[in-house]
mmCIF file of C-alpha atoms in Angstrom:
data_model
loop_
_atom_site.group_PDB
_atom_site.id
_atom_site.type_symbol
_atom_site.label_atom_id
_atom_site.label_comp_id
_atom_site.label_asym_id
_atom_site.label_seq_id
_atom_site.Cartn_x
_atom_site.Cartn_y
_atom_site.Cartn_z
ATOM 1 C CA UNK A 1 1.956 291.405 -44.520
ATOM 2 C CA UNK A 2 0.294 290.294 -48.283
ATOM 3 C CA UNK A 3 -0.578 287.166 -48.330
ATOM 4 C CA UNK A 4 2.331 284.839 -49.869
ATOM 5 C CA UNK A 5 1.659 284.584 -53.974
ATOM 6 C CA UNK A 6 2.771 281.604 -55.762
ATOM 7 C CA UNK A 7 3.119 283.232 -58.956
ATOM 8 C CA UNK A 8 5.582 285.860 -57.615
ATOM 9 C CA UNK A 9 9.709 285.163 -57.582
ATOM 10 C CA UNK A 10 12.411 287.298 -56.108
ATOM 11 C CA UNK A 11 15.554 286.755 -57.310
ATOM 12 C CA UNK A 12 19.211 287.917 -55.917
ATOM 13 C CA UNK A 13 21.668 288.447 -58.441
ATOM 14 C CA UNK A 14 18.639 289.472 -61.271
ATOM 15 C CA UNK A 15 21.442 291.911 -63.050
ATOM 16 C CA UNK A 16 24.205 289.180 -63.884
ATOM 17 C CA UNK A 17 23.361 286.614 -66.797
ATOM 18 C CA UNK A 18 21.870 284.237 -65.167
ATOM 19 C CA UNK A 19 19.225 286.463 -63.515
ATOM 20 C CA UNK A 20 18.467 288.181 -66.622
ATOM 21 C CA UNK A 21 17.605 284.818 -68.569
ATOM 22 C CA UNK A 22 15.581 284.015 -65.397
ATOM 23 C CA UNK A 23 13.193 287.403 -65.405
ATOM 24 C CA UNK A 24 12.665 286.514 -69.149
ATOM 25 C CA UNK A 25 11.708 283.465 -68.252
ATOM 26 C CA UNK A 26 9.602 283.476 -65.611
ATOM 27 C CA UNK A 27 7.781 286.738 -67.276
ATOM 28 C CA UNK A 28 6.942 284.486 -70.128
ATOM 29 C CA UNK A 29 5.485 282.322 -67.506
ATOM 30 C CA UNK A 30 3.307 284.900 -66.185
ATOM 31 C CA UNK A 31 5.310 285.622 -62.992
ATOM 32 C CA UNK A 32 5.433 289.064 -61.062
ATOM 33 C CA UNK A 33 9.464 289.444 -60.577
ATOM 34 C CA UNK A 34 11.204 291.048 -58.229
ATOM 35 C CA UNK A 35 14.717 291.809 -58.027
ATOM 36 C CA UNK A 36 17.032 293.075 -55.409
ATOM 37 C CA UNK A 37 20.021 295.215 -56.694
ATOM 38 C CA UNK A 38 22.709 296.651 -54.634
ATOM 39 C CA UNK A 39 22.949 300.414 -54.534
ATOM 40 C CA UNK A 40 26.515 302.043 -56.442
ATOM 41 C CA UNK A 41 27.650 304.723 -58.096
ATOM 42 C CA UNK A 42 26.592 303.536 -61.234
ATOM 43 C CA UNK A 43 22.926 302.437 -62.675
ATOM 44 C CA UNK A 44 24.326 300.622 -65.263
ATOM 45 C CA UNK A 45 22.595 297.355 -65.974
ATOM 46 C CA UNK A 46 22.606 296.544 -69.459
ATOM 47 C CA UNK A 47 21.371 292.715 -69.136
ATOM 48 C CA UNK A 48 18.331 294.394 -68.146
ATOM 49 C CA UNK A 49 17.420 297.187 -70.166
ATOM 50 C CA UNK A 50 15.273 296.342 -72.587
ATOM 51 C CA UNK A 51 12.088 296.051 -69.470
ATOM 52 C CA UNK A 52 13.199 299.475 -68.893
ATOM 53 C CA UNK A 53 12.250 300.666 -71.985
ATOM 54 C CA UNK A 54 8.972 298.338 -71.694
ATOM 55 C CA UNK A 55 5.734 300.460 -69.726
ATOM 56 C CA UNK A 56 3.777 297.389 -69.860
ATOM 57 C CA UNK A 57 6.446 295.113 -67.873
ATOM 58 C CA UNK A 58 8.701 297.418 -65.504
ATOM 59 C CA UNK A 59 7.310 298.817 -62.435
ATOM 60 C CA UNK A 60 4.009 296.645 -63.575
ATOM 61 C CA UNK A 61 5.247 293.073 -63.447
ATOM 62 C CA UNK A 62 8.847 293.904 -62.891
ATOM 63 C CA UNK A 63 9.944 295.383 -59.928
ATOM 64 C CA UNK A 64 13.160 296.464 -58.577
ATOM 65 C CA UNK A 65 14.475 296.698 -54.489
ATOM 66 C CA UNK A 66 17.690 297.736 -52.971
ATOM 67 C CA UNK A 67 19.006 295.789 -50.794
ATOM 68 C CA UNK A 68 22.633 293.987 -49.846
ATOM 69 C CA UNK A 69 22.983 290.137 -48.455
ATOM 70 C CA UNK A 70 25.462 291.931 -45.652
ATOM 71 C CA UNK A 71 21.915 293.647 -44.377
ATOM 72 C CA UNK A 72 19.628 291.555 -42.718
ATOM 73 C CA UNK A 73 17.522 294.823 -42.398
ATOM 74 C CA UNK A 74 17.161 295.359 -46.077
ATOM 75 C CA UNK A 75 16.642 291.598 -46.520
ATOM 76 C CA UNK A 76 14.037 291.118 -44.384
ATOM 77 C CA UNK A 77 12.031 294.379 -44.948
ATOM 78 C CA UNK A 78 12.429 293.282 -48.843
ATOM 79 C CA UNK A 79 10.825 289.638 -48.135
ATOM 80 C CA UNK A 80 8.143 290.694 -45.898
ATOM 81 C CA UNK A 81 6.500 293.430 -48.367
ATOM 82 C CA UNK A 82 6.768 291.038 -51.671
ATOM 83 C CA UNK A 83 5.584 287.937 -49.853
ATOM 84 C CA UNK A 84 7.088 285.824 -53.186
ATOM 85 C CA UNK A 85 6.130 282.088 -53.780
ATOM 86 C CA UNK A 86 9.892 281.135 -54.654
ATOM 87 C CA UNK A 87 13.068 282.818 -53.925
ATOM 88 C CA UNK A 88 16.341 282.355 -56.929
ATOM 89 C CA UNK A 89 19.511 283.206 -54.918
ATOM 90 C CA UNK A 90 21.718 283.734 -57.346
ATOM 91 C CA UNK A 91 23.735 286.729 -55.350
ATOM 92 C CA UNK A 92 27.520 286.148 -54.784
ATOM 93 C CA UNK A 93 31.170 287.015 -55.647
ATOM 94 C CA UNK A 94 31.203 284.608 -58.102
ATOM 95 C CA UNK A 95 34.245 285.086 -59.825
ATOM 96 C CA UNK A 96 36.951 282.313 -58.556
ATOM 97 C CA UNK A 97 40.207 283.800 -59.650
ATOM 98 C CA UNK A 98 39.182 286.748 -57.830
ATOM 99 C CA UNK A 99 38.002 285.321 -54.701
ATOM 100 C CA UNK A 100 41.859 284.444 -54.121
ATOM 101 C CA UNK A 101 42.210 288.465 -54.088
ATOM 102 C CA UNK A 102 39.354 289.374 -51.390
ATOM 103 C CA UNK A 103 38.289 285.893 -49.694
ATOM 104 C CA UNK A 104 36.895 287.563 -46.569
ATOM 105 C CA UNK A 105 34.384 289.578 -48.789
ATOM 106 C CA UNK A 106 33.970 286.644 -51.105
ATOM 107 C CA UNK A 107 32.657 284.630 -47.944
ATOM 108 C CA UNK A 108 30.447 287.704 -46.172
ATOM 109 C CA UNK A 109 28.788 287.560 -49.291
ATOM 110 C CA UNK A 110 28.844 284.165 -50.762
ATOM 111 C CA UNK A 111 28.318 281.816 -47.352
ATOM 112 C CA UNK A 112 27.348 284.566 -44.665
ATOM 113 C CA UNK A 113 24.475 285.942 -47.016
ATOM 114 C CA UNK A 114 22.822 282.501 -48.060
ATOM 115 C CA UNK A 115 22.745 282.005 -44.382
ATOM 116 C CA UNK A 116 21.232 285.650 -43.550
ATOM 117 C CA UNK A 117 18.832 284.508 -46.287
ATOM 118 C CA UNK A 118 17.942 281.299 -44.374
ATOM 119 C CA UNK A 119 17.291 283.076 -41.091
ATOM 120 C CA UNK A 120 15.004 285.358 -42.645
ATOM 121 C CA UNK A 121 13.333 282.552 -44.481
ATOM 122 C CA UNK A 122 12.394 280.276 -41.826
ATOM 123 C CA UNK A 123 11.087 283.276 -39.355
ATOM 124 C CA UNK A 124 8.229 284.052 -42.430
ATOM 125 C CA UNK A 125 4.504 283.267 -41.665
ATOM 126 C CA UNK A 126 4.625 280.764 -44.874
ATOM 127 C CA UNK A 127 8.320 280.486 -45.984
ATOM 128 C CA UNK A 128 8.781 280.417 -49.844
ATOM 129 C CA UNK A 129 10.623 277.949 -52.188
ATOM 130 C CA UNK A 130 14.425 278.690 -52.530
ATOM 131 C CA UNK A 131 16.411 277.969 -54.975
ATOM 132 C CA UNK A 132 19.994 278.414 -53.808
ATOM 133 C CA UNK A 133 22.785 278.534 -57.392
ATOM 134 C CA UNK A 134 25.697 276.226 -56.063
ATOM 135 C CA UNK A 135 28.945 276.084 -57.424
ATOM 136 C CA UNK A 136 31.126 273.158 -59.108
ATOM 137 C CA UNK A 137 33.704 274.767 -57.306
ATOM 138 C CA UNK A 138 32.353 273.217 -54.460
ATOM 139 C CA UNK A 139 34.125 269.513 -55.847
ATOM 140 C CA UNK A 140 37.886 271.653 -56.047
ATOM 141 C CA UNK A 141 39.920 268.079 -57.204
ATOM 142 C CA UNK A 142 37.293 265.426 -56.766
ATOM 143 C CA UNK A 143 38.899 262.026 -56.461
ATOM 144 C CA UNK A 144 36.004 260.845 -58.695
ATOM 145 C CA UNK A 145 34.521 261.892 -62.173
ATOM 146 C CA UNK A 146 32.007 262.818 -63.276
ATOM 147 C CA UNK A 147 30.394 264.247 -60.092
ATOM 148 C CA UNK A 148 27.064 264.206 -58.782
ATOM 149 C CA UNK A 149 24.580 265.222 -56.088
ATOM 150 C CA UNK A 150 26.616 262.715 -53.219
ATOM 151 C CA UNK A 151 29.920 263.409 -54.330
ATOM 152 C CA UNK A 152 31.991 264.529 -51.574
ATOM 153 C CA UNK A 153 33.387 268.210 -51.151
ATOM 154 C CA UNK A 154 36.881 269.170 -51.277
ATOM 155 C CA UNK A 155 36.832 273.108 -52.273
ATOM 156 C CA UNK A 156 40.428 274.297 -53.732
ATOM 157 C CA UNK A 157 39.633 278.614 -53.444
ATOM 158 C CA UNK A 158 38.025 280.838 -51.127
ATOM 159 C CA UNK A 159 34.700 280.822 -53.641
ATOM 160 C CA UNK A 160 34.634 277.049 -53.677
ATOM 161 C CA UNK A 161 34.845 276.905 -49.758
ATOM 162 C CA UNK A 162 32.219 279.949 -49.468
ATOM 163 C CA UNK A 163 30.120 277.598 -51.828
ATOM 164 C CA UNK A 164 30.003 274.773 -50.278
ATOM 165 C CA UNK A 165 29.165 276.477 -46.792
ATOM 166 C CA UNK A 166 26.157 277.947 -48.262
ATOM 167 C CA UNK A 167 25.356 274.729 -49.995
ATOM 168 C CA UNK A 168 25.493 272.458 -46.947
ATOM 169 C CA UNK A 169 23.462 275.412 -45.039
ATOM 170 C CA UNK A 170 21.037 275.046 -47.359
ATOM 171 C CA UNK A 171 20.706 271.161 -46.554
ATOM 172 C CA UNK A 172 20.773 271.846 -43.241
ATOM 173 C CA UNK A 173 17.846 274.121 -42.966
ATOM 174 C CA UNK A 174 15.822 272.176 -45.158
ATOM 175 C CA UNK A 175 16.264 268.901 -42.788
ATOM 176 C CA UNK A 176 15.804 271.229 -39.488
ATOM 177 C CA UNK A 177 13.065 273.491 -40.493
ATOM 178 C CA UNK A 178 11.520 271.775 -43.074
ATOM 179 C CA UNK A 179 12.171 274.521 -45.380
ATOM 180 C CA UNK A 180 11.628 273.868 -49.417
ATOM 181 C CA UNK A 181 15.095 274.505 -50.324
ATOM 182 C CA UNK A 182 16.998 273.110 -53.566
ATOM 183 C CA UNK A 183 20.654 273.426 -54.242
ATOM 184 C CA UNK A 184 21.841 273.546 -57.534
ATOM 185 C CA UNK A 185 25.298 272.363 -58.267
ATOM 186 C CA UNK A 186 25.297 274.518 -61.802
ATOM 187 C CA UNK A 187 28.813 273.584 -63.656
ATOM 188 C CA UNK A 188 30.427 276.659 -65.756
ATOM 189 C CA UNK A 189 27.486 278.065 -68.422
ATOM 190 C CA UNK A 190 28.418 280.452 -70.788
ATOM 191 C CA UNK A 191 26.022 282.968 -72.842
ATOM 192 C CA UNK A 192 26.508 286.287 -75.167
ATOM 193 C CA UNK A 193 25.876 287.813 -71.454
ATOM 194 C CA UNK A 194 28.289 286.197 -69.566
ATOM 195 C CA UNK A 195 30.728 288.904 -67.457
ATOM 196 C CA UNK A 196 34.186 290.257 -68.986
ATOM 197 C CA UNK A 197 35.824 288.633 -66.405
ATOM 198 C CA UNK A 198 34.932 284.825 -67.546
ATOM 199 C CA UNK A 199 37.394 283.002 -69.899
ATOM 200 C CA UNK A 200 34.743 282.284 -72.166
ATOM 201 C CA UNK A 201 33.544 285.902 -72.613
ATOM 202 C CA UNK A 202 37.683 286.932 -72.625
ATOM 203 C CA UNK A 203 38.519 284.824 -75.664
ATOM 204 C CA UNK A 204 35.263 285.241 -77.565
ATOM 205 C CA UNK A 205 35.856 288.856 -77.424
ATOM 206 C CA UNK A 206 39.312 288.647 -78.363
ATOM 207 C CA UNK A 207 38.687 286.521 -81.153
ATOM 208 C CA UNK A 208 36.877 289.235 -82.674
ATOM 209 C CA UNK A 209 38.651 292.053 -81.826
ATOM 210 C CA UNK A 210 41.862 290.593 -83.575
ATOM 211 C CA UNK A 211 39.141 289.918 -86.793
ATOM 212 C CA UNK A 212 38.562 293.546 -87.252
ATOM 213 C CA UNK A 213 41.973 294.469 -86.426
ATOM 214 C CA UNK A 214 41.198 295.985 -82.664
ATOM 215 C CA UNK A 215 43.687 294.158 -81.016
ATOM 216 C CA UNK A 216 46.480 291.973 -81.294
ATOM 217 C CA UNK A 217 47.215 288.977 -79.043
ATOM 218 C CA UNK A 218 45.095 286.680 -76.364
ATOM 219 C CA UNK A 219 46.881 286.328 -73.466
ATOM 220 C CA UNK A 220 46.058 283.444 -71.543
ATOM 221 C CA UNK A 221 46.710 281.042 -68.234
ATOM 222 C CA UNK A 222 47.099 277.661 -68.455
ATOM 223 C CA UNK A 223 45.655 276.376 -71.749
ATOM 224 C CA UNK A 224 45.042 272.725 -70.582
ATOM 225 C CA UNK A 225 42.756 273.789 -67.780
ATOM 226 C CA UNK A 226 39.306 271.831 -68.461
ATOM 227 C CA UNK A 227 35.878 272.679 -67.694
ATOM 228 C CA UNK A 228 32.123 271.392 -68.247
ATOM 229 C CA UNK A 229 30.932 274.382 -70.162
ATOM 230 C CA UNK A 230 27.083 274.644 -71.244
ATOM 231 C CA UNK A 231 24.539 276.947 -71.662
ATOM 232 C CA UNK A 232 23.263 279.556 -69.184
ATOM 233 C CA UNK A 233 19.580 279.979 -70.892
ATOM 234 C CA UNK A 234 19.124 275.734 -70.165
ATOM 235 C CA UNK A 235 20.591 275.773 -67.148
ATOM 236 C CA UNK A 236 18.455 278.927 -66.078
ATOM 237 C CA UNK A 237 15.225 276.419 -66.648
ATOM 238 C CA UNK A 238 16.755 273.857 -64.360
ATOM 239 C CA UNK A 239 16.417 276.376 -61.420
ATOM 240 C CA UNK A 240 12.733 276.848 -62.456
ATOM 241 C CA UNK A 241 12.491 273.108 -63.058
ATOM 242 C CA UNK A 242 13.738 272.167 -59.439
ATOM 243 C CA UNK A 243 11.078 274.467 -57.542
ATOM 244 C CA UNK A 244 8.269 272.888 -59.438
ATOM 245 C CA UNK A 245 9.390 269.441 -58.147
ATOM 246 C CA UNK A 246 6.890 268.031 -55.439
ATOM 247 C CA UNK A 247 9.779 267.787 -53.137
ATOM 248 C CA UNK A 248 12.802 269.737 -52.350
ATOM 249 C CA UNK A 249 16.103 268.064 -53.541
ATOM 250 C CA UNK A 250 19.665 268.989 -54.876
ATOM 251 C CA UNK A 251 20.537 268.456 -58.580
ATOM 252 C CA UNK A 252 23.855 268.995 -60.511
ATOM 253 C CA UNK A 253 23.458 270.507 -63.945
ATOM 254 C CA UNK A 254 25.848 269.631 -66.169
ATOM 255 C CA UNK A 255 26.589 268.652 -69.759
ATOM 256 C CA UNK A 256 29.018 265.942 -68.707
ATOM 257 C CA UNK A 257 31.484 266.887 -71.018
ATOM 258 C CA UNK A 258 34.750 268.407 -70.931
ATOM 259 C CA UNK A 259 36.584 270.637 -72.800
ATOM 260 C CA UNK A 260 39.717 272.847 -72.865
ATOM 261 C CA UNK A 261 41.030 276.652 -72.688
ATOM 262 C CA UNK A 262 42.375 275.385 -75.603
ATOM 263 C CA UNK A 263 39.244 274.049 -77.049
ATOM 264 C CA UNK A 264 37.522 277.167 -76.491
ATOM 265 C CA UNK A 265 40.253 279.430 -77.986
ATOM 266 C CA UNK A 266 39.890 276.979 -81.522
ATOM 267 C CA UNK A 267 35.881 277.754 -81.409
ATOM 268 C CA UNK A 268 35.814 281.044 -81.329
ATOM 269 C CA UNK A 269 38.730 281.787 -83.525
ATOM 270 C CA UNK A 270 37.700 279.027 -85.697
ATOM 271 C CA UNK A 271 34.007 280.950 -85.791
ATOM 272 C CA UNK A 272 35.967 284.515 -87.330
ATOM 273 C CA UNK A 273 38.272 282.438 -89.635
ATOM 274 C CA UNK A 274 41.403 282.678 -87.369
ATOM 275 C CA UNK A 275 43.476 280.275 -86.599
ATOM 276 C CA UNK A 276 44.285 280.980 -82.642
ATOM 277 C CA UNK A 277 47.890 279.608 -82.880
ATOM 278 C CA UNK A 278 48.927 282.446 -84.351
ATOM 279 C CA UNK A 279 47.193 284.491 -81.463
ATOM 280 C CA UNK A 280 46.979 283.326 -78.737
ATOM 281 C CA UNK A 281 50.306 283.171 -75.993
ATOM 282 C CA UNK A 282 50.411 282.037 -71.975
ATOM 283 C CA UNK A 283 50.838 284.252 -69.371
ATOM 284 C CA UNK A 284 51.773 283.108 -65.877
ATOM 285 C CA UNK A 285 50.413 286.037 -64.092
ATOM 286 C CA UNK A 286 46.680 284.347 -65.288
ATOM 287 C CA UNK A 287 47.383 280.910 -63.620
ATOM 288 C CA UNK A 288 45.448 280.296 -60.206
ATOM 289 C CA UNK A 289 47.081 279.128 -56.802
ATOM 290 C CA UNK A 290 45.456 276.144 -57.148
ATOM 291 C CA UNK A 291 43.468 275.160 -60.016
ATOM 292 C CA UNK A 292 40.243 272.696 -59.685
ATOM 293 C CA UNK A 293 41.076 269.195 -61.708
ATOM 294 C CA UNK A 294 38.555 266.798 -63.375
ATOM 295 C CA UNK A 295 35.103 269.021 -62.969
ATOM 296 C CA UNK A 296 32.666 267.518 -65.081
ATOM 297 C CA UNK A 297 29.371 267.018 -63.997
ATOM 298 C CA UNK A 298 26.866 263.682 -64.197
ATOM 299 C CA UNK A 299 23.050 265.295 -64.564
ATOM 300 C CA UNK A 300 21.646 262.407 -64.906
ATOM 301 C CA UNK A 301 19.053 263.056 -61.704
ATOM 302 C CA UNK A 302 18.351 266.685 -63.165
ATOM 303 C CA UNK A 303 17.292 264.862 -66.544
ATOM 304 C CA UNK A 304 15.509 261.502 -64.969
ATOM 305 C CA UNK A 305 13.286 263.604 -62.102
ATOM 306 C CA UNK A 306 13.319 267.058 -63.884
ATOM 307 C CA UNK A 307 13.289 266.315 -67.786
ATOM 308 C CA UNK A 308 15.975 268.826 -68.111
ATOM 309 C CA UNK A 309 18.959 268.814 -70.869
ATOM 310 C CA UNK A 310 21.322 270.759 -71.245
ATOM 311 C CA UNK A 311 20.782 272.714 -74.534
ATOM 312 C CA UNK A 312 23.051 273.309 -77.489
ATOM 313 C CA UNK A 313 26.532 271.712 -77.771
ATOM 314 C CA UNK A 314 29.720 273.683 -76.463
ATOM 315 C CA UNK A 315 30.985 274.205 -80.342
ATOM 316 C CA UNK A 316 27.896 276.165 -81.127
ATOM 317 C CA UNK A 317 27.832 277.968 -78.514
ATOM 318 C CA UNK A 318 31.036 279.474 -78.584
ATOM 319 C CA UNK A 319 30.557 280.190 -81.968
ATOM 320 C CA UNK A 320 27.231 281.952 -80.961
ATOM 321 C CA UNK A 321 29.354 284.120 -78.243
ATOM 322 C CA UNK A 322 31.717 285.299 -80.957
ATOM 323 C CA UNK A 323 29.174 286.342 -83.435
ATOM 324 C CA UNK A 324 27.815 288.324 -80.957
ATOM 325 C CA UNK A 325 31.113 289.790 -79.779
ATOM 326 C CA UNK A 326 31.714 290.680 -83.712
ATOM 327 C CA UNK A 327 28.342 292.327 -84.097
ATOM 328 C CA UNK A 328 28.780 294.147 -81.107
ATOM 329 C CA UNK A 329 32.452 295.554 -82.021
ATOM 330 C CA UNK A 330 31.478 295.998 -85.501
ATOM 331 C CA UNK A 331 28.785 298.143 -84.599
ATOM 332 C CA UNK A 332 29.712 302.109 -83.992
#
């Protein structure tokens, strides 16, 4: 086996947003990356194709592995011939309005594969850092607000209890093994990157769709629904941040701020020079089972042990994810 290498990271999950902001980042850092994708039908995997186009970065400092967290085979063969210093696990069915739809596969690969991941972890010669991604959905309807790092869980969906199994594993085998392993309890962040499938990404692209005329209406669930809504690229350094701590601890990121569906649907309408009332209509078929109450985070630890914050404010952001819908529409 190579001898472990501090300056090399492999991170799960490296094609969604938040493991493309993370290869840029820890390139710029000087990192080797590697990344484990899951082999489909498809190759498409457009957060990360500008290093493709790049001789001097993929397949030099950027590598890619196949590999699924419902292998242990492919894990482990993965981990033993990269040897990294620090491990992101960012992998998951992380959509939680679908995990209502297929909970058993939600779990397998949400709480079953962090704790493959652990097993494999603590049998290496010199086990590296891990960073594990956590989930607000972990809190479901906290009785308290804002949360932080010893608030109690009380899930409310199959992702939130899959979550929060992971999370606790991940405390477990740190206090057993001695393992350097850091939750973080990341609250919703948005970016021009985020999936299709995300509110935030739905109505930004809506917004300008309707501006040039591609489509007509915004249908929507419940437009009360609150969340703590920041910014993926910050919250992407708070995962770096935590492995470069001396010790291995949990840490909520957060802006500690809520905000709306409604909220969101006056940004980014506001940002094309729409007004969303005349837009934008409820749907029952989006509302969840159950939805999660009161999430807002407290990072106060995050910025006191970390000197993290939590980036640009949710107004400008929005706006930001709009734009960029409108340029990418507008563009043939």
């Amino acid at each position: 086996m190579p001898p472990l290498n501090t300056k090399t990271a492999l991170i799960t999950g490296i094609t969604g947003q938040d493991g493309s902001y993370l290869t840029e980042l820890l390139l710029d850092k000087g990192y080797e990356v590697h990344g484990l994708v899951r082999r489909t039908s498809t190759l498409n995997r457009s957060r990360l194709k500008h290093f493709y186009v790049d001789d001097s970065i993929y397949n030099r400092r950027l590598f890619l592995h196949y590999a699924d967290l419902d292998d242990s085979t492919t894990l482990r063969r993965v981990l033993l011939k990269v040897a990294p210093g620090e491990i992101y696990h960012l992998a998951g069915q992380s959509h939680v309005g679908l995990s209502f739809e297929i909970p058993e596969s939600t779990c397998e690969m949400t709480a079953v594969g962090t704790l493959r991941l652990l097993e494999i972890i603590r049998d290496m010669p010199a086990p590296p850092k891990l960073y594990h991604a956590s989930s607000s959905e972990v809190f479901g309807q906290p009785l308290i607000a804002p949360q932080d790092e010893q608030t109690p869980f009380a899930p409310v969906s199959p992702y939130g209890c899959a979550k929060a199994f992971a999370t606790q594993m991940v405390g477990i085998y740190r206090k057993t093994y001695g393992l350097f392993a850091c939750n973080g309890i990341m609250f919703n962040h948005e970016s021009p990157r985020r999936g299709e499938n995300f509110v935030t990404r739905k109505v930004c692209h809506a917004a300008a769709a309707i501006k040039l005329g591609l489509e007509k209406e915004l249908l929507l669930g419940d437009l009360s629904s609150q969340r703590d809504w920041g910014d993926a690229r910050q919250y992407v350094t708070g995962m770096w941040l935590a492995l470069q701590h001396p010790t291995s601890e949990d840490f909520v990121f957060a802006t500690g701020k809520l905000h709306s569906v409604q909220d969101l649907a006056a940004h980014a309408f506001a940002a094309v020079g729409l007004d969303w009332h005349s837009y934008v209509k409820t749907d029952p078929r989006f509302l969840r089972p159950i939805e999660p109450a009161r999430l807002v985070g407290n990072p106060a630890k995050a910025i006191r042990l970390l000197g993290w914050h939590a980036g640009q404010p949710f107004a400008e952001l929005i706006k930001e994810m709009t734009l960029a819908e409108l340029q990418t529409l507008g563009t043939p």
